[in-house]
XYZ file of N, CA and C in Angstrom:
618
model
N 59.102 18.444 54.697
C 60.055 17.734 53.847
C 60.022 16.237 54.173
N 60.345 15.541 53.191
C 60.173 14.157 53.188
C 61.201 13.724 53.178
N 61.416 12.554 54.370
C 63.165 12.224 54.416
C 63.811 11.744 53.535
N 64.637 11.448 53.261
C 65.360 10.531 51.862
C 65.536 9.126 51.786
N 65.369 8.972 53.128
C 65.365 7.314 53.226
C 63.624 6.899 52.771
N 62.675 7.932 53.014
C 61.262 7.467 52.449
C 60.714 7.758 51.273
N 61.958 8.400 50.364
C 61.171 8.556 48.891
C 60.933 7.445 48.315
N 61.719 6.556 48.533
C 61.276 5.431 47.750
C 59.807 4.821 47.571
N 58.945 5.447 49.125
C 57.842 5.100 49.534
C 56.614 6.287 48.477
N 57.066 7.779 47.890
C 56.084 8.011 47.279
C 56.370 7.871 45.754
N 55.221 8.230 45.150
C 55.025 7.529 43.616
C 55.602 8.988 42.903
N 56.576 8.590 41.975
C 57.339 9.478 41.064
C 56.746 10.181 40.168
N 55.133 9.679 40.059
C 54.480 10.989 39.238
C 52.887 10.786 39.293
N 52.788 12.083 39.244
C 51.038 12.532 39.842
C 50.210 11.896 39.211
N 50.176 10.773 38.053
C 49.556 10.066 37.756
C 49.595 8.718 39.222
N 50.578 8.307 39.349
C 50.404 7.325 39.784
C 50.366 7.407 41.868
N 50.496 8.648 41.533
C 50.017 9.361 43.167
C 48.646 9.243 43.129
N 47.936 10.133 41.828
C 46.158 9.295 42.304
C 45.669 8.253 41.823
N 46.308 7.151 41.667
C 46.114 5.687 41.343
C 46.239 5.437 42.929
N 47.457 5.516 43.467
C 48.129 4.809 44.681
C 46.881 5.748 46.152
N 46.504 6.960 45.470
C 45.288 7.606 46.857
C 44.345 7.031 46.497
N 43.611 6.751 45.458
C 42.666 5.978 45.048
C 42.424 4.914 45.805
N 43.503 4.204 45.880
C 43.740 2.616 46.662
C 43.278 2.786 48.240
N 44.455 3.777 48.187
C 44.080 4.042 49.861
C 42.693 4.265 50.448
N 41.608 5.645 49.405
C 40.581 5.835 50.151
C 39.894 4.270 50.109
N 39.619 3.566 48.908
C 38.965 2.424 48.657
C 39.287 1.605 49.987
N 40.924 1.397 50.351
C 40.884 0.634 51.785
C 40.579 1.494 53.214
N 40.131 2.304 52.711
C 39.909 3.298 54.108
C 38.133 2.821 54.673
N 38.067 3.157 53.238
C 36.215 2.557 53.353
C 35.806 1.223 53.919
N 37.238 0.066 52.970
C 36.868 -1.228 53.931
C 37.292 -1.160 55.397
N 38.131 -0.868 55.379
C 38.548 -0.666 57.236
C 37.226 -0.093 57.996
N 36.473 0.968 57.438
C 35.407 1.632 57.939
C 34.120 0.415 58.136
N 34.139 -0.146 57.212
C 33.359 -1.739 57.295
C 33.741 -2.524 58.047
N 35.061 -2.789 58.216
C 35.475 -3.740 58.683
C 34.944 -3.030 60.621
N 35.084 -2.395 60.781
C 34.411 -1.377 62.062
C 33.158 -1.368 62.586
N 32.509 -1.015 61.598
C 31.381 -0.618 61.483
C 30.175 -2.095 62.472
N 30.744 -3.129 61.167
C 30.451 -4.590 61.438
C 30.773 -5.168 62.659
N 32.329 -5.133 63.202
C 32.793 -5.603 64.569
C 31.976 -4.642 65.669
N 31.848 -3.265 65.550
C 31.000 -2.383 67.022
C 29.137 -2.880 66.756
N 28.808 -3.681 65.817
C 27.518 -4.033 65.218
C 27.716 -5.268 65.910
N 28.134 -6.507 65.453
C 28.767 -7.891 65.947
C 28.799 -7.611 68.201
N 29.343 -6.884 68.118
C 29.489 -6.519 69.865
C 28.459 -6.023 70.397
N 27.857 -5.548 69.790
C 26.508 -4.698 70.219
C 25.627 -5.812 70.156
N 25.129 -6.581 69.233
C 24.037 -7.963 69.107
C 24.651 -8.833 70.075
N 25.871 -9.434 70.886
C 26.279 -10.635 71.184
C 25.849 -9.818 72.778
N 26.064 -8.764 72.974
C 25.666 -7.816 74.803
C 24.077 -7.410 74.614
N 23.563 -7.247 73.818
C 21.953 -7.651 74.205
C 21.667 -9.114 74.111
N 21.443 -9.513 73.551
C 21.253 -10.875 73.357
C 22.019 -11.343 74.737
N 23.491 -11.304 74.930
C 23.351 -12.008 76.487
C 22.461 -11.546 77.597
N 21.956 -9.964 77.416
C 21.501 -9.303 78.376
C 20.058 -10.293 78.531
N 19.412 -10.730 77.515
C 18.045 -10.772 77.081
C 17.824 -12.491 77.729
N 18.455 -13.183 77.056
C 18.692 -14.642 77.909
C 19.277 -14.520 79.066
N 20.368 -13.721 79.560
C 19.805 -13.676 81.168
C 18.820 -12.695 82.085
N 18.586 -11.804 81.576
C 16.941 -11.426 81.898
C 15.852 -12.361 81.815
N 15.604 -13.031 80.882
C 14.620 -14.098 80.896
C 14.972 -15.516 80.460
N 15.685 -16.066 81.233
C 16.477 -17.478 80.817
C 15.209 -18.542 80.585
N 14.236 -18.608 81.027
C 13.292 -19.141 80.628
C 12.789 -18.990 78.491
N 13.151 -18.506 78.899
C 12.953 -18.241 76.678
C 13.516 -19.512 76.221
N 14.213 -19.796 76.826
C 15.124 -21.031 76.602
C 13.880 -22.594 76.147
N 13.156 -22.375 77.160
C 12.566 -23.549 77.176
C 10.994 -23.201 77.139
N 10.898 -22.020 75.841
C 9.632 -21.219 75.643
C 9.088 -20.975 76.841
N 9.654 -20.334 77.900
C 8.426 -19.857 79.437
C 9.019 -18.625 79.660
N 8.898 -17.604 78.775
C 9.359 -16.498 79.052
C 9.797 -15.993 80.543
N 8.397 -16.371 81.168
C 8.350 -15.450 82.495
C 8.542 -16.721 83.474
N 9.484 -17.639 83.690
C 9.035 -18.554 84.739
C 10.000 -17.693 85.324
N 11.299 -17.579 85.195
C 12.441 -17.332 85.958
C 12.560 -15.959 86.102
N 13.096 -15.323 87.140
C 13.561 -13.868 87.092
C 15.083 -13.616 86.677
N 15.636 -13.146 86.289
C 17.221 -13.484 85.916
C 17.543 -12.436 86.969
N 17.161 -11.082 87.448
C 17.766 -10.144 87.791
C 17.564 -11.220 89.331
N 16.645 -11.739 89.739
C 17.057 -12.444 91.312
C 18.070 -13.764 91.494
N 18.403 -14.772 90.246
C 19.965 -15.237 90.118
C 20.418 -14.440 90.027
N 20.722 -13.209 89.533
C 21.728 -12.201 89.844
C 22.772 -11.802 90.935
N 21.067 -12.051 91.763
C 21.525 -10.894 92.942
C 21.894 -12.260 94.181
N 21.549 -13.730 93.748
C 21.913 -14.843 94.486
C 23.557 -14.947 94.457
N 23.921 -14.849 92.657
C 25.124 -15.264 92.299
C 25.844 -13.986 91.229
N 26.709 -13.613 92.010
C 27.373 -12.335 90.877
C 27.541 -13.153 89.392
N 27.968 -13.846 90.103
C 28.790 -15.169 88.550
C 27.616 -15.070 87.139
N 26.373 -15.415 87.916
C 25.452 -15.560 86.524
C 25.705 -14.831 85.133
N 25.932 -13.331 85.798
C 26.028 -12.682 84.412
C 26.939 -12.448 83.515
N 28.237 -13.266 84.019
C 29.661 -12.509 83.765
C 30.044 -13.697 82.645
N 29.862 -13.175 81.471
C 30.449 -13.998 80.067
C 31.676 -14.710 80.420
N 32.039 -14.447 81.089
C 34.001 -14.928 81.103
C 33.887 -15.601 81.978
N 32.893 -16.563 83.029
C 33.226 -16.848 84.381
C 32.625 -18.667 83.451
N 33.190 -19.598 83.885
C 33.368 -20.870 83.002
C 32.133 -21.178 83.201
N 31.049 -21.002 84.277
C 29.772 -21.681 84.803
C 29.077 -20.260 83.846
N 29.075 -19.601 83.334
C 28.131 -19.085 82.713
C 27.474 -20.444 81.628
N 26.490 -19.922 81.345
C 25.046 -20.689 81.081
C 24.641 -20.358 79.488
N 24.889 -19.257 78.833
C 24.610 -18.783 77.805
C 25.251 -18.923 76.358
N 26.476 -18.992 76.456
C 27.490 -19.344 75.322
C 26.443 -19.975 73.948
N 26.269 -20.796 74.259
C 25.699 -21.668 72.821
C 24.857 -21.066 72.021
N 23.401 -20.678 72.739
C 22.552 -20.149 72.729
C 22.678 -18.754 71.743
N 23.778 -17.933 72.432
C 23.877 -16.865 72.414
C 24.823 -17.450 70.813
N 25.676 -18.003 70.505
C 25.957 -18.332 69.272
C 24.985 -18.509 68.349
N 24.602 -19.069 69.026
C 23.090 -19.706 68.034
C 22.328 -18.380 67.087
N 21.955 -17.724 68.262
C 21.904 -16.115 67.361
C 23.012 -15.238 66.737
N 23.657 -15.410 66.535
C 24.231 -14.194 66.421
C 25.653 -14.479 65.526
N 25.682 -15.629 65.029
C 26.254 -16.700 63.870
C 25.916 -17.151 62.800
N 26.701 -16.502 61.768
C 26.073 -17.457 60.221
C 25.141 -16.535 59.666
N 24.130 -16.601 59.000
C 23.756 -15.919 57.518
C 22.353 -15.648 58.480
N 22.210 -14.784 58.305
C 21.331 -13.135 59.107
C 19.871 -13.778 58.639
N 19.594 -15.085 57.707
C 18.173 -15.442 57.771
C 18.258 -16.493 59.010
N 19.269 -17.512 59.278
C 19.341 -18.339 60.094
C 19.199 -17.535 61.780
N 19.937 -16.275 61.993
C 20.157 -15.535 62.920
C 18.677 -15.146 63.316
N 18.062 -14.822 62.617
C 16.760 -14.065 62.773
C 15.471 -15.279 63.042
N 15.912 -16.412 62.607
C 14.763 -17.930 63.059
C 15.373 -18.138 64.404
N 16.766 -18.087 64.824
C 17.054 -18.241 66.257
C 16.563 -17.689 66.560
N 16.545 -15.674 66.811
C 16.186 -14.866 67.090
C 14.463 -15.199 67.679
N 13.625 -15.438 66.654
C 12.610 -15.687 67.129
C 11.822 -16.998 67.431
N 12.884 -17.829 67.781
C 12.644 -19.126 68.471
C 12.676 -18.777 69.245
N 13.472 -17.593 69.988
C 13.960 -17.543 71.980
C 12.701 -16.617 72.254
N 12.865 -15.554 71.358
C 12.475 -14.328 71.716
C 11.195 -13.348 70.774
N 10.387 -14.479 70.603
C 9.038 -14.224 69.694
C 8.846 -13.115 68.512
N 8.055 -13.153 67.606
C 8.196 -12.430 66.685
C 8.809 -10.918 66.520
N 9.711 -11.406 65.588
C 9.941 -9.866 64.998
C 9.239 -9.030 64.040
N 9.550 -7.962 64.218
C 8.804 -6.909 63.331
C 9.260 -6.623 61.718
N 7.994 -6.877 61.118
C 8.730 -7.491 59.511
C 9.955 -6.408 59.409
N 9.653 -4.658 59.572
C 10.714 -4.048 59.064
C 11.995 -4.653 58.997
N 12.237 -4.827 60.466
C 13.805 -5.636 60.852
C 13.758 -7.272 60.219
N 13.031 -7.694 59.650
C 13.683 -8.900 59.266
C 13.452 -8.838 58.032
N 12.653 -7.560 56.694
C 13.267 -7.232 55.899
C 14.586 -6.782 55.697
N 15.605 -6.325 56.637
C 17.015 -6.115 56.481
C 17.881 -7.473 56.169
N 17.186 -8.472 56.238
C 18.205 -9.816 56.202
C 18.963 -9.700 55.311
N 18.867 -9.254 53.959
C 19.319 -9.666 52.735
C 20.509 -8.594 53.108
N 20.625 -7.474 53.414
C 21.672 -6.638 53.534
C 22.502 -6.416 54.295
N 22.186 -7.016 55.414
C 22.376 -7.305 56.153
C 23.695 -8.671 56.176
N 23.594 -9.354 55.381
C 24.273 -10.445 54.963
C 25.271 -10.097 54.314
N 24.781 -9.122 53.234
C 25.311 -8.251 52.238
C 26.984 -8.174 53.079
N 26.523 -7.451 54.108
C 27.398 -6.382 54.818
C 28.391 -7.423 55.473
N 27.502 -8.807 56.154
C 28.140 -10.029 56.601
C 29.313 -10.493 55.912
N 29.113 -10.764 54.536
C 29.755 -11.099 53.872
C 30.805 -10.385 52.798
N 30.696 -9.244 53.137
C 31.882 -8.165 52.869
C 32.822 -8.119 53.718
N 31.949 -7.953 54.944
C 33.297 -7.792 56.403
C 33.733 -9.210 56.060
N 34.002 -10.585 56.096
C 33.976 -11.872 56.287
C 35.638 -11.623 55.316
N 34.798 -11.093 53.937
C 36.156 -11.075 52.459
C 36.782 -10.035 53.039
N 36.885 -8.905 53.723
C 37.839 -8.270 53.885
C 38.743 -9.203 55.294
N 38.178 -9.030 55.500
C 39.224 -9.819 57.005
C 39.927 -11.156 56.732
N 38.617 -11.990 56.259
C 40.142 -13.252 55.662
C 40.530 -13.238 54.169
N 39.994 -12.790 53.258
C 40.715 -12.404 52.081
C 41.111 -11.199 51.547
N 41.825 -10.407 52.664
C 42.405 -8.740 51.869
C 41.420 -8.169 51.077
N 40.175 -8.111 51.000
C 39.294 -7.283 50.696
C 38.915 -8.157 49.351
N 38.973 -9.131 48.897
C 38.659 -9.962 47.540
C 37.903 -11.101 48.004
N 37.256 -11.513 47.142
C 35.963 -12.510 47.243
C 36.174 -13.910 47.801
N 35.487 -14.631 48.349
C 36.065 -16.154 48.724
C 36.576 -17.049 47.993
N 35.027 -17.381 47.238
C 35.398 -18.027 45.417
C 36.976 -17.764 44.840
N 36.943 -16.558 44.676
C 38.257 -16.638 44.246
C 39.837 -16.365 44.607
N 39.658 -16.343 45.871
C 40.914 -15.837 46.581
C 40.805 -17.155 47.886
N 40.405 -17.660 48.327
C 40.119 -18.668 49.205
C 41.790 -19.907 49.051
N 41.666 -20.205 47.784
C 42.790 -21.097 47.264
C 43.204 -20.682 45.808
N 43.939 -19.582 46.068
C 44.343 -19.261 44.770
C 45.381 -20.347 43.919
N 45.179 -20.161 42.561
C 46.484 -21.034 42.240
C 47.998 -20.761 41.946
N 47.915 -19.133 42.166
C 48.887 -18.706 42.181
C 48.468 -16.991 43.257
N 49.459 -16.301 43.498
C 49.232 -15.183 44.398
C 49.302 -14.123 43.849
N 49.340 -14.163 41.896
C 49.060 -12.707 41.766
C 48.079 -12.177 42.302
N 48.338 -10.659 42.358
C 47.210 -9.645 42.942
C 46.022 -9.476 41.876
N 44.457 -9.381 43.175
C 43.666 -9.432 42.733
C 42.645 -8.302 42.980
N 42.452 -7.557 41.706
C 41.944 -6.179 42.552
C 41.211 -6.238 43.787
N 40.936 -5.565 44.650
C 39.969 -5.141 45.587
C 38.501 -5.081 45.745
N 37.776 -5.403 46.124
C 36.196 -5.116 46.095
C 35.917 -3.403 46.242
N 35.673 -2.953 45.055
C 35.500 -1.376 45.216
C 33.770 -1.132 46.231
N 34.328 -0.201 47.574
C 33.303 0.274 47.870
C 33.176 1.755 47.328
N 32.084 2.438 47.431
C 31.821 3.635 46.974
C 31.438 4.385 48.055
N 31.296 5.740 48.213
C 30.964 6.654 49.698
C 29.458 6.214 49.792
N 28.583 5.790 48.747
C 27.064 5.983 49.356
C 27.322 4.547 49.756
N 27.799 3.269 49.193
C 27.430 2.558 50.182
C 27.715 1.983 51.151
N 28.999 3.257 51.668
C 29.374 3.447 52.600
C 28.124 3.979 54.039
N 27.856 4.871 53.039
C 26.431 5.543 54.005
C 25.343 4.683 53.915
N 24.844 3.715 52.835
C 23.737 2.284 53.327
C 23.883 1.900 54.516
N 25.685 1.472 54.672
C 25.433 0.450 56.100
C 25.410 1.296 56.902
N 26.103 2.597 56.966
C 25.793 3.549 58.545
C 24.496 3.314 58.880
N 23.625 3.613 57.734
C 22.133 3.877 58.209
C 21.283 2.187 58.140
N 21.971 1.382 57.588
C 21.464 -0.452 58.039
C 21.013 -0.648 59.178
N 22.903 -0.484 59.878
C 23.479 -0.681 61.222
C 22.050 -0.177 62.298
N 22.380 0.846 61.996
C 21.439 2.078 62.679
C 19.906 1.975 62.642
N 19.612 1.568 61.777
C 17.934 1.291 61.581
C 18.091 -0.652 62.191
N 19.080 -1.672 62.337
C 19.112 -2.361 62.867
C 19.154 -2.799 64.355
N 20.008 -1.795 64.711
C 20.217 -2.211 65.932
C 19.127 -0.882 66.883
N 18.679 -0.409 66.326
C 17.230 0.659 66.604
C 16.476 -0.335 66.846
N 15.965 -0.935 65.952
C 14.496 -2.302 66.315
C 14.572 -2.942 67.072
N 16.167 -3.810 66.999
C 16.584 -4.735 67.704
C 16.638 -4.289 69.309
N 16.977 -3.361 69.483
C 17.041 -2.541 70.981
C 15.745 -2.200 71.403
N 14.879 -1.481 70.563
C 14.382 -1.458 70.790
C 13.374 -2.309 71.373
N 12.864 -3.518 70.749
C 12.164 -5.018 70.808
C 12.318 -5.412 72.296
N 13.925 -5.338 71.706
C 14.433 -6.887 73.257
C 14.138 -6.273 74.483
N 14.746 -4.525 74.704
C 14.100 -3.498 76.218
C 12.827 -4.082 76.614
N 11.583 -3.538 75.576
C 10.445 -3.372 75.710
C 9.843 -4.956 76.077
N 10.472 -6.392 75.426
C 10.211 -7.334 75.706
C 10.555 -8.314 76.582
N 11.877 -8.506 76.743
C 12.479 -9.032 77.225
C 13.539 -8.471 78.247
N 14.586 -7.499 77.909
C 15.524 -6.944 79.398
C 15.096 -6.161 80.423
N 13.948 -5.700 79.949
C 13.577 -3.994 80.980
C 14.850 -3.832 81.794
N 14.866 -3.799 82.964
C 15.649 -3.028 83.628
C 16.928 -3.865 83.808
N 17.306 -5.330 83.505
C 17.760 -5.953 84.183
C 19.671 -5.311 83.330
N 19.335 -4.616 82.601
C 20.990 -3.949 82.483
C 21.261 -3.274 83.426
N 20.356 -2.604 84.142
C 20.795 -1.531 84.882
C 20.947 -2.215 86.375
N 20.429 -3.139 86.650
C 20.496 -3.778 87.953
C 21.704 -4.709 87.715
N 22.351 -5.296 86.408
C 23.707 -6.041 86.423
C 24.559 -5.011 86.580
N 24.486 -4.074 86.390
C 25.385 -2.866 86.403
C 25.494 -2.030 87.604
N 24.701 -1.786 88.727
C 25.023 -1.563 90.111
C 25.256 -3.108 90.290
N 24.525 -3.813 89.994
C 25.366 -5.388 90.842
C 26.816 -5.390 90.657
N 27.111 -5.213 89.644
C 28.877 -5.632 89.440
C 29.263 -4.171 89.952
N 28.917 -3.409 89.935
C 29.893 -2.105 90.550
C 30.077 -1.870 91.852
N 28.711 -2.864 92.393
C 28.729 -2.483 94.241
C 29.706 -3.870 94.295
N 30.067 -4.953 93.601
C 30.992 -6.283 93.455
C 32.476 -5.250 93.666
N 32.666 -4.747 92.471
C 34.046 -4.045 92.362
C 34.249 -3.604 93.748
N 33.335 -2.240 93.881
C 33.333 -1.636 95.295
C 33.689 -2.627 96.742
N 32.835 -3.578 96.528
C 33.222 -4.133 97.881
C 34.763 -4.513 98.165
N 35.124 -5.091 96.913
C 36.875 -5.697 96.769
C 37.969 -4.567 96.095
């Protein structure tokens, strides 16, 4: 039973009950984007730091001068995003900011060619950029026209649909596959797993 103080909250007739579920799944899907994109966004900004401090030399095209995992093991500090003397910030913006063709020329300024598959995704990749972007600062409606409205009537929603809901699952997924794949095989090898007993034997000691 539905309390009486919350009827006001459902719709007085089954027409406008599946108008008003309609709405809902449509924002369920962007929320699912809006997700999807931020655990995607977190995932590129922790390789990519992993990868410039594994080989901080990329920096200044010498892949291999420096070892990152032996600053490591000199200075806990090196690897820790949050500690003010970290080294990476900019860099690591540099990739992983702005429109997914610009991302991908950083990308292989540091960290040498990519594999066409993955930088055929740009365009959809953007796609997806710029959906999450309108849902988060414009309630799910376009920039152009919701940016400076001239007045605040409501403006429908950007309808997603379930399949292309399932595009970006499988984008994401065929993206950050290459991308992981690449940077391991090229650039981090082991050095996640050696920041990761480093900071745990850190914890441990204190």
């Amino acid at each position: 039973m539905i309390p009486d103080e919350e009827d006001r909250r459902m719709a007085p007739t089954y027409g406008e009950w599946k108008t008003d579920f309609s709405e809902y799944v449509n924002y369920s899907r962007l929320n699912i984007i809006m997700l999807l994109s931020s655990c995607f966004e977190t995932y590129l900004r922790t390789v990519v730091s992993l990868s410039f401090e594994s080989k901080p030399g990329v920096i200044i095209n010498c892949q291999d001068a420096v070892d990152g995992a032996a600053l490591l093991k000199r200075d806990i500090m090196y690897g820790n995003m949050n500690d003010k003397s970290y080294r990476f910030g900019e860099v690591i913006e540099e990739v992983c900011r702005g429109e997914w063709a610009n991302r991908f020329c950083a990308f292989q300024k540091y960290f040498g060619k990519l594999p066409p598959q993955l930088l055929d995704l740009s365009k959809d990749l953007d796609e997806l950029r710029v959906t999450r972007n309108n849902l988060g600062h414009y309630f799910g409606r376009r920039k152009d026209v919701y940016s400076a409205p001239i007045d605040f009537e409501p403006i429908e929603t950007t309808r997603i649909s379930h399949e292309r809901i399932l595009k970006y699952f499988k984008l994401i997924y065929s993206a950050a596959k290459m991308i992981d794949g690449y940077l391991h095989k090229n650039i981090i090898g082991s050095y996640d797993i050696i920041k990761n007993i480093s900071f745990h034997c850190q914890m441990v000691r204190y």
